[in-house]
PDB file of C-alpha atoms in Angstrom:
ATOM      1  CA  MET A 297     -47.798  88.907 -26.907  1.00  0.00           C
ATOM      2  CA  GLY A 298     -48.773  85.817 -24.663  1.00  0.00           C
ATOM      3  CA  SER A 299     -47.082  82.533 -25.348  1.00  0.00           C
ATOM      4  CA  TYR A 300     -48.935  79.542 -26.661  1.00  0.00           C
ATOM      5  CA  THR A 301     -48.601  75.749 -25.954  1.00  0.00           C
ATOM      6  CA  ARG A 302     -47.931  73.224 -28.464  1.00  0.00           C
ATOM      7  CA  GLU A 303     -51.563  72.229 -28.412  1.00  0.00           C
ATOM      8  CA  GLN A 304     -53.093  75.631 -28.761  1.00  0.00           C
ATOM      9  CA  LYS A 305     -50.406  76.267 -31.643  1.00  0.00           C
ATOM     10  CA  GLU A 306     -51.402  72.637 -33.326  1.00  0.00           C
ATOM     11  CA  LEU A 307     -55.388  73.234 -32.874  1.00  0.00           C
ATOM     12  CA  MET A 308     -54.804  76.560 -35.024  1.00  0.00           C
ATOM     13  CA  ARG A 309     -52.978  74.499 -37.730  1.00  0.00           C
ATOM     14  CA  LEU A 310     -55.671  72.369 -37.833  1.00  0.00           C
ATOM     15  CA  PHE A 311     -58.588  75.156 -37.667  1.00  0.00           C
ATOM     16  CA  LYS A 312     -57.021  76.644 -40.928  1.00  0.00           C
ATOM     17  CA  CYS A 313     -56.660  73.423 -42.605  1.00  0.00           C
ATOM     18  CA  VAL A 314     -60.364  72.660 -42.071  1.00  0.00           C
ATOM     19  CA  ILE A 315     -60.927  76.529 -43.063  1.00  0.00           C
ATOM     20  CA  ASP A 316     -58.845  76.750 -45.856  1.00  0.00           C
ATOM     21  CA  THR A 317     -58.293  73.238 -47.383  1.00  0.00           C
ATOM     22  CA  GLY A 318     -61.776  71.648 -46.157  1.00  0.00           C
ATOM     23  CA  THR A 319     -64.033  74.191 -47.728  1.00  0.00           C
ATOM     24  CA  GLU A 320     -62.259  74.270 -50.901  1.00  0.00           C
ATOM     25  CA  VAL A 321     -62.768  70.405 -51.313  1.00  0.00           C
ATOM     26  CA  LEU A 322     -66.829  70.725 -49.997  1.00  0.00           C
ATOM     27  CA  PHE A 323     -66.879  73.517 -52.535  1.00  0.00           C
ATOM     28  CA  ALA A 324     -65.244  71.269 -55.243  1.00  0.00           C
ATOM     29  CA  PHE A 325     -67.371  68.396 -54.041  1.00  0.00           C
ATOM     30  CA  PHE A 326     -70.405  70.623 -54.110  1.00  0.00           C
ATOM     31  CA  ASP A 327     -69.835  71.751 -57.738  1.00  0.00           C
ATOM     32  CA  LEU A 328     -69.568  68.100 -58.990  1.00  0.00           C
ATOM     33  CA  LYS A 329     -72.620  67.133 -56.976  1.00  0.00           C
ATOM     34  CA  VAL A 330     -75.000  69.881 -57.818  1.00  0.00           C
ATOM     35  CA  LEU A 331     -73.594  73.121 -59.355  1.00  0.00           C
ATOM     36  CA  SER A 332     -72.657  71.531 -62.463  1.00  0.00           C
ATOM     37  CA  LYS A 333     -76.201  70.356 -63.170  1.00  0.00           C
ATOM     38  CA  THR A 334     -77.446  71.723 -66.645  1.00  0.00           C
ATOM     39  CA  LYS A 335     -80.353  73.890 -65.156  1.00  0.00           C
ATOM     40  CA  TYR A 336     -77.619  75.741 -63.210  1.00  0.00           C
ATOM     41  CA  GLY A 337     -74.604  75.721 -65.407  1.00  0.00           C
ATOM     42  CA  GLY A 338     -72.240  76.413 -62.751  1.00  0.00           C
ATOM     43  CA  ASN A 339     -73.624  79.285 -61.280  1.00  0.00           C
ATOM     44  CA  PHE A 340     -74.620  79.873 -58.014  1.00  0.00           C
ATOM     45  CA  ASN A 341     -76.901  82.612 -58.203  1.00  0.00           C
ATOM     46  CA  LYS A 342     -78.800  80.893 -60.554  1.00  0.00           C
ATOM     47  CA  LEU A 343     -79.187  78.280 -58.748  1.00  0.00           C
ATOM     48  CA  LEU A 344     -80.619  80.335 -55.606  1.00  0.00           C
ATOM     49  CA  LYS A 345     -82.953  82.016 -57.900  1.00  0.00           C
ATOM     50  CA  LEU A 346     -84.319  78.768 -59.319  1.00  0.00           C
ATOM     51  CA  GLU A 347     -84.603  76.815 -55.931  1.00  0.00           C
ATOM     52  CA  THR A 348     -85.912  80.247 -53.768  1.00  0.00           C
ATOM     53  CA  HIS A 349     -89.246  78.154 -53.196  1.00  0.00           C
ATOM     54  CA  PHE A 350     -87.536  75.083 -52.336  1.00  0.00           C
ATOM     55  CA  PHE A 351     -84.977  76.548 -49.777  1.00  0.00           C
ATOM     56  CA  TYR A 352     -88.186  79.103 -48.394  1.00  0.00           C
ATOM     57  CA  HIS A 353     -89.794  75.609 -47.297  1.00  0.00           C
ATOM     58  CA  GLN A 354     -86.723  74.289 -45.910  1.00  0.00           C
ATOM     59  CA  TRP A 355     -86.205  77.361 -43.677  1.00  0.00           C
ATOM     60  CA  GLU A 356     -89.777  78.855 -42.776  1.00  0.00           C
ATOM     61  CA  PRO A 357     -90.030  78.131 -39.282  1.00  0.00           C
ATOM     62  CA  LYS A 358     -93.806  77.803 -39.336  1.00  0.00           C
ATOM     63  CA  LYS A 359     -94.034  76.089 -42.422  1.00  0.00           C
ATOM     64  CA  THR A 360     -96.389  78.768 -43.668  1.00  0.00           C
ATOM     65  CA  MET A 361     -97.608  78.582 -47.509  1.00  0.00           C
ATOM     66  CA  CYS A 362     -96.214  80.852 -49.810  1.00  0.00           C
ATOM     67  CA  CYS A 363     -97.552  82.520 -53.183  1.00  0.00           C
ATOM     68  CA  ALA A 364     -95.620  79.874 -55.106  1.00  0.00           C
ATOM     69  CA  CYS A 365     -97.468  76.844 -53.333  1.00  0.00           C
ATOM     70  CA  PRO A 366    -100.247  75.504 -55.731  1.00  0.00           C
ATOM     71  CA  ASN A 367    -103.440  75.656 -53.930  1.00  0.00           C
ATOM     72  CA  THR A 368    -103.983  72.146 -53.859  1.00  0.00           C
ATOM     73  CA  GLY A 369    -100.902  72.043 -51.500  1.00  0.00           C
ATOM     74  CA  CYS A 370     -97.380  72.401 -51.885  1.00  0.00           C
ATOM     75  CA  SER A 371     -95.304  69.400 -52.470  1.00  0.00           C
ATOM     76  CA  ILE A 372     -92.217  70.082 -51.245  1.00  0.00           C
ATOM     77  CA  LYS A 373     -90.737  68.662 -48.024  1.00  0.00           C
ATOM     78  CA  ARG A 374     -88.537  69.896 -45.639  1.00  0.00           C
ATOM     79  CA  ILE A 375     -85.610  67.733 -45.927  1.00  0.00           C
ATOM     80  CA  SER A 376     -83.416  69.184 -43.206  1.00  0.00           C
ATOM     81  CA  LYS A 377     -84.246  72.496 -40.923  1.00  0.00           C
ATOM     82  CA  MET A 378     -82.490  75.226 -42.669  1.00  0.00           C
ATOM     83  CA  GLU A 379     -81.130  77.513 -39.813  1.00  0.00           C
ATOM     84  CA  PRO A 380     -82.212  81.163 -40.085  1.00  0.00           C
ATOM     85  CA  TRP A 381     -78.547  82.636 -40.373  1.00  0.00           C
ATOM     86  CA  ILE A 382     -77.999  80.215 -43.497  1.00  0.00           C
ATOM     87  CA  PHE A 383     -81.044  81.267 -45.210  1.00  0.00           C
ATOM     88  CA  LYS A 384     -80.414  85.028 -44.394  1.00  0.00           C
ATOM     89  CA  LYS A 385     -76.419  84.625 -45.874  1.00  0.00           C
ATOM     90  CA  LEU A 386     -78.267  83.293 -49.095  1.00  0.00           C
ATOM     91  CA  TYR A 387     -80.971  85.743 -48.958  1.00  0.00           C
ATOM     92  CA  ASP A 388     -82.283  89.349 -48.196  1.00  0.00           C
ATOM     93  CA  THR A 389     -85.842  90.768 -48.027  1.00  0.00           C
ATOM     94  CA  SER A 390     -85.472  93.309 -50.353  1.00  0.00           C
ATOM     95  CA  GLY A 391     -87.426  92.203 -53.025  1.00  0.00           C
ATOM     96  CA  ILE A 392     -91.075  93.747 -53.618  1.00  0.00           C
ATOM     97  CA  GLU A 393     -93.843  92.195 -51.787  1.00  0.00           C
ATOM     98  CA  ASP A 394     -97.204  91.801 -53.550  1.00  0.00           C
ATOM     99  CA  THR A 395     -99.786  92.408 -50.375  1.00  0.00           C
ATOM    100  CA  THR A 396    -102.060  90.423 -52.251  1.00  0.00           C
ATOM    101  CA  HIS A 397    -100.195  87.431 -51.699  1.00  0.00           C
ATOM    102  CA  VAL A 398    -100.321  87.639 -48.022  1.00  0.00           C
ATOM    103  CA  ILE A 399    -103.339  85.553 -46.932  1.00  0.00           C
ATOM    104  CA  LYS A 400    -104.804  85.924 -43.375  1.00  0.00           C
ATOM    105  CA  HIS A 401    -107.510  84.244 -41.613  1.00  0.00           C
ATOM    106  CA  GLY A 402    -108.394  85.044 -37.954  1.00  0.00           C
ATOM    107  CA  GLY A 403    -105.206  87.240 -37.853  1.00  0.00           C
ATOM    108  CA  CYS A 404    -103.092  84.032 -38.594  1.00  0.00           C
ATOM    109  CA  ILE A 405    -101.004  84.378 -41.580  1.00  0.00           C
ATOM    110  CA  GLN A 406    -101.840  81.488 -44.018  1.00  0.00           C
ATOM    111  CA  GLN A 407     -99.725  82.768 -46.993  1.00  0.00           C
ATOM    112  CA  LEU A 408     -96.698  84.701 -47.346  1.00  0.00           C
ATOM    113  CA  CYS A 409     -95.237  86.305 -50.606  1.00  0.00           C
ATOM    114  CA  LEU A 410     -92.316  84.884 -52.132  1.00  0.00           C
ATOM    115  CA  HIS A 411     -91.264  87.514 -54.164  1.00  0.00           C
ATOM    116  CA  LYS A 412     -89.721  89.439 -50.982  1.00  0.00           C
ATOM    117  CA  TYR A 413     -86.910  86.913 -50.503  1.00  0.00           C
ATOM    118  CA  VAL A 414     -84.180  87.826 -53.244  1.00  0.00           C
ATOM    119  CA  ALA A 415     -81.026  85.845 -54.041  1.00  0.00           C
ATOM    120  CA  LYS A 416     -77.966  87.368 -52.863  1.00  0.00           C
ATOM    121  CA  ASP A 417     -74.971  88.279 -55.320  1.00  0.00           C
ATOM    122  CA  ILE A 418     -72.905  85.594 -53.388  1.00  0.00           C
ATOM    123  CA  ALA A 419     -70.273  83.341 -54.970  1.00  0.00           C
ATOM    124  CA  ALA A 420     -70.346  79.574 -53.554  1.00  0.00           C
ATOM    125  CA  GLN A 421     -66.560  80.060 -52.997  1.00  0.00           C
ATOM    126  CA  GLU A 422     -67.558  82.568 -50.018  1.00  0.00           C
ATOM    127  CA  LEU A 423     -69.602  79.823 -48.152  1.00  0.00           C
ATOM    128  CA  ASP A 424     -68.312  78.017 -45.054  1.00  0.00           C
ATOM    129  CA  ILE A 425     -68.422  74.216 -44.401  1.00  0.00           C
ATOM    130  CA  SER A 426     -71.871  74.089 -42.629  1.00  0.00           C
ATOM    131  CA  VAL A 427     -73.527  75.385 -45.298  1.00  0.00           C
ATOM    132  CA  PHE A 428     -71.808  73.292 -48.002  1.00  0.00           C
ATOM    133  CA  SER A 429     -73.134  70.399 -45.665  1.00  0.00           C
ATOM    134  CA  PHE A 430     -76.636  71.779 -45.493  1.00  0.00           C
ATOM    135  CA  LEU A 431     -76.669  72.326 -49.275  1.00  0.00           C
ATOM    136  CA  LEU A 432     -75.278  68.837 -49.808  1.00  0.00           C
ATOM    137  CA  ARG A 433     -77.723  66.779 -47.489  1.00  0.00           C
ATOM    138  CA  VAL A 434     -80.652  68.854 -49.236  1.00  0.00           C
ATOM    139  CA  MET A 435     -79.700  68.708 -52.764  1.00  0.00           C
ATOM    140  CA  ALA A 436     -77.523  65.881 -53.005  1.00  0.00           C
ATOM    141  CA  TYR A 437     -77.639  63.377 -50.596  1.00  0.00           C
ATOM    142  CA  THR A 438     -79.547  60.575 -52.353  1.00  0.00           C
ATOM    143  CA  CYS A 439     -76.745  60.835 -55.042  1.00  0.00           C
ATOM    144  CA  MET A 440     -73.933  60.343 -52.399  1.00  0.00           C
ATOM    145  CA  THR A 441     -72.278  56.967 -51.683  1.00  0.00           C
ATOM    146  CA  ALA A 442     -72.552  55.905 -47.860  1.00  0.00           C
ATOM    147  CA  SER A 443     -68.817  56.467 -47.629  1.00  0.00           C
ATOM    148  CA  GLN A 444     -69.358  60.140 -48.859  1.00  0.00           C
ATOM    149  CA  LYS A 445     -72.270  60.610 -46.371  1.00  0.00           C
ATOM    150  CA  SER A 446     -70.111  59.190 -43.697  1.00  0.00           C
ATOM    151  CA  SER A 447     -66.825  61.677 -44.896  1.00  0.00           C
ATOM    152  CA  LEU A 448     -69.107  64.567 -45.111  1.00  0.00           C
ATOM    153  CA  GLU A 449     -70.405  64.247 -41.582  1.00  0.00           C
ATOM    154  CA  SER A 450     -66.975  63.343 -40.295  1.00  0.00           C
ATOM    155  CA  VAL A 451     -65.443  66.607 -41.836  1.00  0.00           C
ATOM    156  CA  CYS A 452     -68.273  68.656 -40.400  1.00  0.00           C
ATOM    157  CA  LEU A 453     -67.845  67.199 -36.651  1.00  0.00           C
ATOM    158  CA  CYS A 454     -64.272  67.857 -36.932  1.00  0.00           C
ATOM    159  CA  ARG A 455     -64.892  71.495 -37.675  1.00  0.00           C
ATOM    160  CA  SER A 456     -67.576  71.492 -35.237  1.00  0.00           C
ATOM    161  CA  SER A 457     -65.368  69.978 -32.417  1.00  0.00           C
ATOM    162  CA  ILE A 458     -62.640  72.653 -33.037  1.00  0.00           C
ATOM    163  CA  CYS A 459     -64.896  75.533 -33.410  1.00  0.00           C
ATOM    164  CA  HIS A 460     -67.454  74.827 -30.578  1.00  0.00           C
ATOM    165  CA  ALA A 461     -64.367  73.947 -28.266  1.00  0.00           C
ATOM    166  CA  TRP A 462     -64.801  75.467 -24.650  1.00  0.00           C
ATOM    167  CA  SER A 463     -61.092  76.327 -24.773  1.00  0.00           C
ATOM    168  CA  THR A 464     -58.137  76.156 -27.062  1.00  0.00           C
ATOM    169  CA  LYS A 465     -56.372  74.265 -24.097  1.00  0.00           C
ATOM    170  CA  CYS A 466     -58.873  71.566 -23.889  1.00  0.00           C
ATOM    171  CA  PHE A 467     -57.178  68.991 -26.522  1.00  0.00           C
ATOM    172  CA  GLN A 468     -54.606  67.015 -25.825  1.00  0.00           C
ATOM    173  CA  LEU A 469     -51.862  66.143 -28.718  1.00  0.00           C
ATOM    174  CA  THR A 470     -53.036  62.607 -29.280  1.00  0.00           C
ATOM    175  CA  GLU A 471     -56.837  64.168 -29.935  1.00  0.00           C
ATOM    176  CA  LEU A 472     -55.221  66.530 -32.338  1.00  0.00           C
ATOM    177  CA  ASN A 473     -53.349  63.449 -34.093  1.00  0.00           C
ATOM    178  CA  LYS A 474     -56.711  61.948 -34.301  1.00  0.00           C
ATOM    179  CA  LEU A 475     -58.697  64.879 -35.914  1.00  0.00           C
ATOM    180  CA  TRP A 476     -55.679  65.356 -38.485  1.00  0.00           C
ATOM    181  CA  ILE A 477     -55.922  61.685 -39.639  1.00  0.00           C
ATOM    182  CA  ASP A 478     -59.650  62.186 -39.787  1.00  0.00           C
ATOM    183  CA  LEU A 479     -59.726  64.890 -41.693  1.00  0.00           C
ATOM    184  CA  GLU A 480     -57.278  63.792 -44.033  1.00  0.00           C
ATOM    185  CA  THR A 481     -58.988  60.685 -44.840  1.00  0.00           C
ATOM    186  CA  HIS A 482     -62.383  62.007 -44.950  1.00  0.00           C
ATOM    187  CA  LEU A 483     -61.312  64.976 -47.527  1.00  0.00           C
ATOM    188  CA  ILE A 484     -59.449  62.749 -49.622  1.00  0.00           C
ATOM    189  CA  ASN A 485     -62.522  60.625 -49.331  1.00  0.00           C
ATOM    190  CA  LEU A 486     -64.593  63.831 -50.991  1.00  0.00           C
ATOM    191  CA  SER A 487     -62.079  64.720 -53.469  1.00  0.00           C
ATOM    192  CA  GLU A 488     -61.961  63.436 -57.263  1.00  0.00           C
ATOM    193  CA  VAL A 489     -59.176  60.798 -57.626  1.00  0.00           C
ATOM    194  CA  ARG A 490     -56.854  63.315 -59.800  1.00  0.00           C
ATOM    195  CA  TYR A 491     -56.933  65.839 -57.217  1.00  0.00           C
ATOM    196  CA  GLN A 492     -56.450  63.235 -53.814  1.00  0.00           C
ATOM    197  CA  ARG A 493     -52.743  63.403 -53.986  1.00  0.00           C
ATOM    198  CA  ILE A 494     -52.414  67.227 -53.841  1.00  0.00           C
ATOM    199  CA  ILE A 495     -55.225  67.406 -51.083  1.00  0.00           C
ATOM    200  CA  LYS A 496     -53.006  64.911 -49.102  1.00  0.00           C
ATOM    201  CA  LEU A 497     -50.043  67.229 -49.684  1.00  0.00           C
ATOM    202  CA  GLN A 498     -51.395  70.426 -49.105  1.00  0.00           C
ATOM    203  CA  ILE A 499     -52.840  68.644 -45.375  1.00  0.00           C
ATOM    204  CA  GLN A 500     -49.288  67.184 -44.848  1.00  0.00           C
ATOM    205  CA  ASN A 501     -48.023  70.724 -45.534  1.00  0.00           C
ATOM    206  CA  SER A 502     -50.569  72.413 -43.110  1.00  0.00           C
ATOM    207  CA  ARG A 503     -49.121  70.120 -40.433  1.00  0.00           C
ATOM    208  CA  LYS A 504     -45.525  71.596 -41.026  1.00  0.00           C
ATOM    209  CA  LEU A 505     -46.791  75.424 -40.947  1.00  0.00           C
ATOM    210  CA  GLU A 506     -44.799  77.499 -38.563  1.00  0.00           C
ATOM    211  CA  ILE A 507     -47.671  79.539 -36.643  1.00  0.00           C
ATOM    212  CA  ASP A 508     -46.380  82.581 -34.600  1.00  0.00           C
ATOM    213  CA  SER A 509     -48.361  83.959 -31.567  1.00  0.00           C
ATOM    214  CA  GLY A 510     -50.111  86.609 -33.757  1.00  0.00           C
ATOM    215  CA  GLU A 511     -51.220  84.144 -35.875  1.00  0.00           C
ATOM    216  CA  VAL A 512     -52.607  82.123 -32.960  1.00  0.00           C
ATOM    217  CA  ALA A 513     -54.302  85.360 -31.830  1.00  0.00           C
ATOM    218  CA  GLU A 514     -55.941  85.913 -35.279  1.00  0.00           C
ATOM    219  CA  LEU A 515     -57.230  82.379 -35.550  1.00  0.00           C
ATOM    220  CA  SER A 516     -58.385  82.092 -32.293  1.00  0.00           C
ATOM    221  CA  LYS A 517     -60.677  85.317 -33.301  1.00  0.00           C
ATOM    222  CA  GLN A 518     -61.979  83.739 -36.214  1.00  0.00           C
ATOM    223  CA  ILE A 519     -63.289  80.576 -34.209  1.00  0.00           C
ATOM    224  CA  THR A 520     -64.932  83.044 -31.783  1.00  0.00           C
ATOM    225  CA  ASN A 521     -66.619  84.681 -34.762  1.00  0.00           C
ATOM    226  CA  VAL A 522     -67.908  81.423 -36.396  1.00  0.00           C
ATOM    227  CA  GLN A 523     -69.305  80.757 -32.628  1.00  0.00           C
ATOM    228  CA  GLU A 524     -71.159  84.009 -32.662  1.00  0.00           C
ATOM    229  CA  VAL A 525     -72.579  83.414 -36.490  1.00  0.00           C
ATOM    230  CA  SER A 526     -73.558  79.699 -35.771  1.00  0.00           C
ATOM    231  CA  TYR A 527     -76.110  80.534 -33.098  1.00  0.00           C
TER     232      TYR A 527
END
């Protein structure tokens, strides 16, 4: 087993904290801002089923109409581009497509059948920070404070800096320390007041974790997997 520098181990501690604590905080924030609404009743699968039409129009690359759109035109606007990998994580194409719902004109498809897209049986806790970030931006941004929006972007930037780094050796300890401070500040800001002390303690404990070479190798592999999924 190869040896790893102090910087590499510190980066892996930070990555582990982002994946573990960061994801839990964003799930709780998403639950508070979106999932707890009466129409969803805390059920993520119900949300996906109710919002299939909405998410279809956030994702469909050519902005093609679907069979759920009214003849007068669809009023659902694309708030933020939904990356194909996010849509595929939430929906599959196992539904029964009604061929009469597919309309073509001059060889060009003008309307698709929405019934072919079926919500996956996935728990919200299985999602990662990038998916939560997208969901919050398209479903809760208007009810977030400027401070919360800034914190959400900062947490995502921290995750992105780690996962898209060209090397585990490219960070200095001073840079990593700043990332730790930023992560703690913004995760606490996205937490309910009654949980802020717990979150702070979790992050501080994460910084003290003993991490061996085997764990560094495994976490490095996880970073690579995140990179592959995100592109």
